[in-house]
mmCIF file of C-alpha atoms in Angstrom:
data_model
loop_
_atom_site.group_PDB
_atom_site.id
_atom_site.type_symbol
_atom_site.label_atom_id
_atom_site.label_comp_id
_atom_site.label_asym_id
_atom_site.label_seq_id
_atom_site.Cartn_x
_atom_site.Cartn_y
_atom_site.Cartn_z
ATOM 1 C CA VAL A 1 12.048 18.297 3.817
ATOM 2 C CA TYR A 2 10.746 14.811 2.778
ATOM 3 C CA GLN A 3 10.362 14.570 -1.100
ATOM 4 C CA ARG A 4 6.339 13.008 -1.675
ATOM 5 C CA ARG A 5 8.025 10.807 -4.547
ATOM 6 C CA VAL A 6 7.490 7.443 -4.657
ATOM 7 C CA ARG A 7 8.101 5.051 -7.190
ATOM 8 C CA GLU A 8 3.950 3.222 -7.832
ATOM 9 C CA ALA A 9 1.717 2.645 -5.411
ATOM 10 C CA VAL A 10 -1.996 1.341 -5.717
ATOM 11 C CA VAL A 11 -4.683 2.675 -3.447
ATOM 12 C CA SER A 12 -6.962 1.216 -3.384
ATOM 13 C CA THR A 13 -10.337 1.473 -0.753
ATOM 14 C CA GLN A 14 -12.748 -1.442 -0.495
ATOM 15 C CA SER A 15 -17.051 -0.573 -0.253
ATOM 16 C CA THR A 16 -17.387 -3.678 1.777
ATOM 17 C CA GLY A 17 -17.660 -3.499 5.027
ATOM 18 C CA MET A 18 -14.413 -3.595 7.680
ATOM 19 C CA ASN A 19 -14.520 -6.303 9.436
ATOM 20 C CA VAL A 20 -14.224 -8.226 6.023
ATOM 21 C CA SER A 21 -11.887 -6.197 4.104
ATOM 22 C CA GLY A 22 -9.153 -9.105 3.490
ATOM 23 C CA LYS A 23 -12.139 -9.932 0.648
ATOM 24 C CA SER A 24 -11.033 -6.386 -1.250
ATOM 25 C CA VAL A 25 -7.482 -6.485 0.000
ATOM 26 C CA LEU A 26 -6.680 -10.463 -1.035
ATOM 27 C CA LYS A 27 -8.509 -9.372 -4.734
ATOM 28 C CA ALA A 28 -6.105 -6.449 -5.294
ATOM 29 C CA THR A 29 -2.929 -8.386 -4.683
ATOM 30 C CA ALA A 30 -3.645 -11.509 -6.922
ATOM 31 C CA THR A 31 -5.262 -8.637 -9.423
ATOM 32 C CA LEU A 32 -1.725 -6.920 -8.981
ATOM 33 C CA ASP A 33 0.435 -10.093 -8.170
ATOM 34 C CA ILE A 34 1.265 -7.836 -5.442
ATOM 35 C CA SER A 35 3.166 -9.828 -1.693
ATOM 36 C CA PRO A 36 0.996 -9.283 1.752
ATOM 37 C CA GLN A 37 4.538 -8.490 2.360
ATOM 38 C CA ASN A 38 4.222 -5.260 -0.247
ATOM 39 C CA VAL A 39 0.622 -4.236 2.162
ATOM 40 C CA LEU A 40 -0.111 -1.155 4.061
ATOM 41 C CA LEU A 41 -2.584 -1.359 5.579
ATOM 42 C CA LEU A 42 -4.717 2.057 7.546
ATOM 43 C CA HIS A 43 -6.867 0.957 9.736
ATOM 44 C CA ASP A 44 -8.336 2.510 12.836
ATOM 45 C CA GLU A 45 -7.121 1.271 16.497
ATOM 46 C CA LEU A 46 -8.457 1.196 20.084
ATOM 47 C CA ASP A 47 -5.007 1.695 21.625
ATOM 48 C CA VAL A 48 -3.395 3.964 20.027
ATOM 49 C CA PRO A 49 -4.829 8.392 21.280
ATOM 50 C CA LEU A 50 -6.806 9.388 18.572
ATOM 51 C CA GLY A 51 -4.495 12.048 16.836
ATOM 52 C CA LYS A 52 -1.800 9.270 17.158
ATOM 53 C CA PHE A 53 -0.535 7.023 14.834
ATOM 54 C CA LYS A 54 1.668 4.189 14.309
ATOM 55 C CA VAL A 55 3.414 1.978 11.761
ATOM 56 C CA LYS A 56 3.650 -1.901 12.536
ATOM 57 C CA HIS A 57 5.281 -4.879 10.880
ATOM 58 C CA GLY A 58 3.509 -7.780 11.034
ATOM 59 C CA GLY A 59 2.798 -9.274 14.057
ATOM 60 C CA SER A 60 -0.898 -9.423 15.883
ATOM 61 C CA ALA A 61 -4.073 -8.540 14.954
ATOM 62 C CA ASN A 62 -4.821 -7.600 18.505
ATOM 63 C CA GLY A 63 -8.152 -8.779 17.824
ATOM 64 C CA HIS A 64 -9.164 -5.657 15.048
ATOM 65 C CA ASN A 65 -11.441 -7.927 13.231
ATOM 66 C CA GLY A 66 -10.430 -6.004 9.520
ATOM 67 C CA VAL A 67 -6.798 -6.987 9.893
ATOM 68 C CA VAL A 68 -7.956 -10.752 11.307
ATOM 69 C CA ASP A 69 -10.001 -10.729 8.186
ATOM 70 C CA THR A 70 -6.554 -9.933 5.721
ATOM 71 C CA GLN A 71 -4.087 -11.827 7.657
ATOM 72 C CA GLU A 72 -6.047 -14.769 7.107
ATOM 73 C CA ARG A 73 -7.373 -14.473 3.976
ATOM 74 C CA LEU A 74 -3.668 -13.590 2.857
ATOM 75 C CA LYS A 75 -2.525 -16.275 4.615
ATOM 76 C CA SER A 76 0.636 -14.046 6.039
ATOM 77 C CA ASN A 77 0.875 -11.146 8.938
ATOM 78 C CA GLU A 78 3.974 -9.226 7.539
ATOM 79 C CA MET A 79 2.055 -6.781 5.873
ATOM 80 C CA LYS A 80 2.617 -2.744 6.673
ATOM 81 C CA ARG A 81 0.073 -1.525 8.666
ATOM 82 C CA LEU A 82 -0.654 2.049 9.281
ATOM 83 C CA ARG A 83 -2.189 2.169 12.821
ATOM 84 C CA ILE A 84 -4.107 5.432 13.106
ATOM 85 C CA GLY A 85 -5.590 5.804 16.833
ATOM 86 C CA ILE A 86 -9.093 6.268 17.772
ATOM 87 C CA GLY A 87 -8.767 5.860 22.174
ATOM 88 C CA ARG A 88 -10.196 3.210 23.641
ATOM 89 C CA PRO A 89 -13.051 3.935 25.953
ATOM 90 C CA SER A 90 -13.281 3.987 29.447
ATOM 91 C CA ASN A 91 -15.630 1.458 29.792
ATOM 92 C CA LYS A 92 -14.351 -1.581 27.672
ATOM 93 C CA GLU A 93 -17.989 -2.941 27.718
ATOM 94 C CA ASP A 94 -18.916 -0.256 24.610
ATOM 95 C CA VAL A 95 -15.723 -1.192 23.035
ATOM 96 C CA ARG A 96 -18.538 -2.663 19.824
ATOM 97 C CA ASP A 97 -20.975 0.366 19.947
ATOM 98 C CA TYR A 98 -17.487 2.702 20.262
ATOM 99 C CA VAL A 99 -15.423 2.257 17.283
ATOM 100 C CA LEU A 100 -18.798 1.730 15.410
ATOM 101 C CA GLU A 101 -19.678 4.991 16.043
ATOM 102 C CA ASP A 102 -19.263 8.844 13.902
ATOM 103 C CA PHE A 103 -16.802 11.137 15.332
ATOM 104 C CA THR A 104 -18.229 14.215 17.183
ATOM 105 C CA LYS A 105 -17.119 17.080 15.372
ATOM 106 C CA ASN A 106 -14.015 17.802 17.524
ATOM 107 C CA GLU A 107 -12.709 14.624 16.608
ATOM 108 C CA ARG A 108 -13.193 15.664 13.329
ATOM 109 C CA SER A 109 -11.751 18.727 13.326
ATOM 110 C CA LEU A 110 -8.538 17.248 15.112
ATOM 111 C CA LEU A 111 -8.847 14.772 12.306
ATOM 112 C CA GLY A 112 -8.945 17.642 9.869
ATOM 113 C CA ALA A 113 -5.789 19.052 11.435
ATOM 114 C CA MET A 114 -3.556 16.065 11.283
ATOM 115 C CA ARG A 115 -4.300 14.580 7.667
ATOM 116 C CA GLU A 116 -1.573 16.256 6.446
ATOM 117 C CA SER A 117 0.998 14.684 9.232
ATOM 118 C CA LEU A 118 -0.682 11.041 8.062
ATOM 119 C CA ILE A 119 -0.323 11.132 4.741
ATOM 120 C CA ASP A 120 3.264 12.097 5.272
ATOM 121 C CA THR A 121 3.382 9.044 6.682
ATOM 122 C CA VAL A 122 1.833 7.459 4.547
ATOM 123 C CA TYR A 123 4.557 8.545 1.621
ATOM 124 C CA GLN A 124 7.720 8.127 4.250
ATOM 125 C CA THR A 125 6.499 4.253 4.590
ATOM 126 C CA LEU A 126 5.494 3.491 0.384
ATOM 127 C CA ALA A 127 9.322 5.036 0.053
ATOM 128 C CA ILE A 128 10.640 2.246 3.153
ATOM 129 C CA MET A 129 8.861 -0.587 1.186
ATOM 130 C CA LEU A 130 9.541 0.703 -1.706
ATOM 131 C CA THR A 131 13.575 0.462 -0.749
ATOM 132 C CA PRO A 132 15.608 -2.537 -1.459
ATOM 133 C CA PRO A 133 15.158 -5.070 1.843
ATOM 134 C CA GLY A 134 17.223 -5.338 4.051
ATOM 135 C CA GLY A 135 16.740 -1.623 7.272
ATOM 136 C CA HIS A 136 12.581 -1.935 7.080
ATOM 137 C CA GLU A 137 12.654 -2.638 11.049
ATOM 138 C CA ALA A 138 15.231 0.071 11.891
ATOM 139 C CA ARG A 139 13.829 2.117 9.859
ATOM 140 C CA LEU A 140 10.149 1.909 10.666
ATOM 141 C CA THR A 141 11.452 2.234 14.136
ATOM 142 C CA ALA A 142 12.942 5.292 13.984
ATOM 143 C CA LEU A 143 9.842 6.799 11.760
ATOM 144 C CA ASN A 144 7.962 5.373 14.990
ATOM 145 C CA ALA A 145 9.917 7.499 17.021
ATOM 146 C CA ALA A 146 10.230 10.888 15.088
ATOM 147 C CA LEU A 147 5.978 10.282 15.020
ATOM 148 C CA GLU A 148 6.188 9.849 18.974
ATOM 149 C CA ALA A 149 7.499 12.885 19.011
ATOM 150 C CA LEU A 150 4.901 14.977 16.860
ATOM 151 C CA PRO A 151 3.417 17.593 19.328
ATOM 152 C CA GLU A 152 -0.200 16.481 20.392
ATOM 153 C CA TRP A 153 -2.524 17.996 18.110
ATOM 154 C CA VAL A 154 -4.353 20.651 20.186
ATOM 155 C CA TYR A 155 -8.003 21.912 19.313
ATOM 156 C CA GLU A 156 -10.380 23.488 20.750
ATOM 157 C CA LEU A 157 -13.285 21.525 22.855
ATOM 158 C CA SER A 158 -16.201 23.450 21.959
ATOM 159 C CA GLY A 159 -18.993 22.057 24.215
#
């Protein structure tokens, strides 16, 4: 059983729009003297199915405007990212509207059902980040494998 123990972590939420989220991340990292590799950015992800989430270290923003803005403002792509799946609409032209839509009642139920696993994943990722350097990638890969092994979230569609 994973213990929820983290030496020290700061949780910051933004009041700006998602596309300019880097502004608040930059302010927090500058104020608290935190390097980009010690940032865990949680964001929605089209390429991960709704009800799933994955941890990623660095790499491309895959066109996610908020991640692009954060990488540009921090001048780094070395942050860890918890990619929370929202799935992709069937019609690629609908992506802009899709990401701005409210979740349906059924989708909110699904997200509620996965909340504890998501919170545990945040704690596990933070614990990995707070261990001495070396082996982070292997531990994050193992964490993602464990996340893949989770059963599909079951919820009842009503209407």
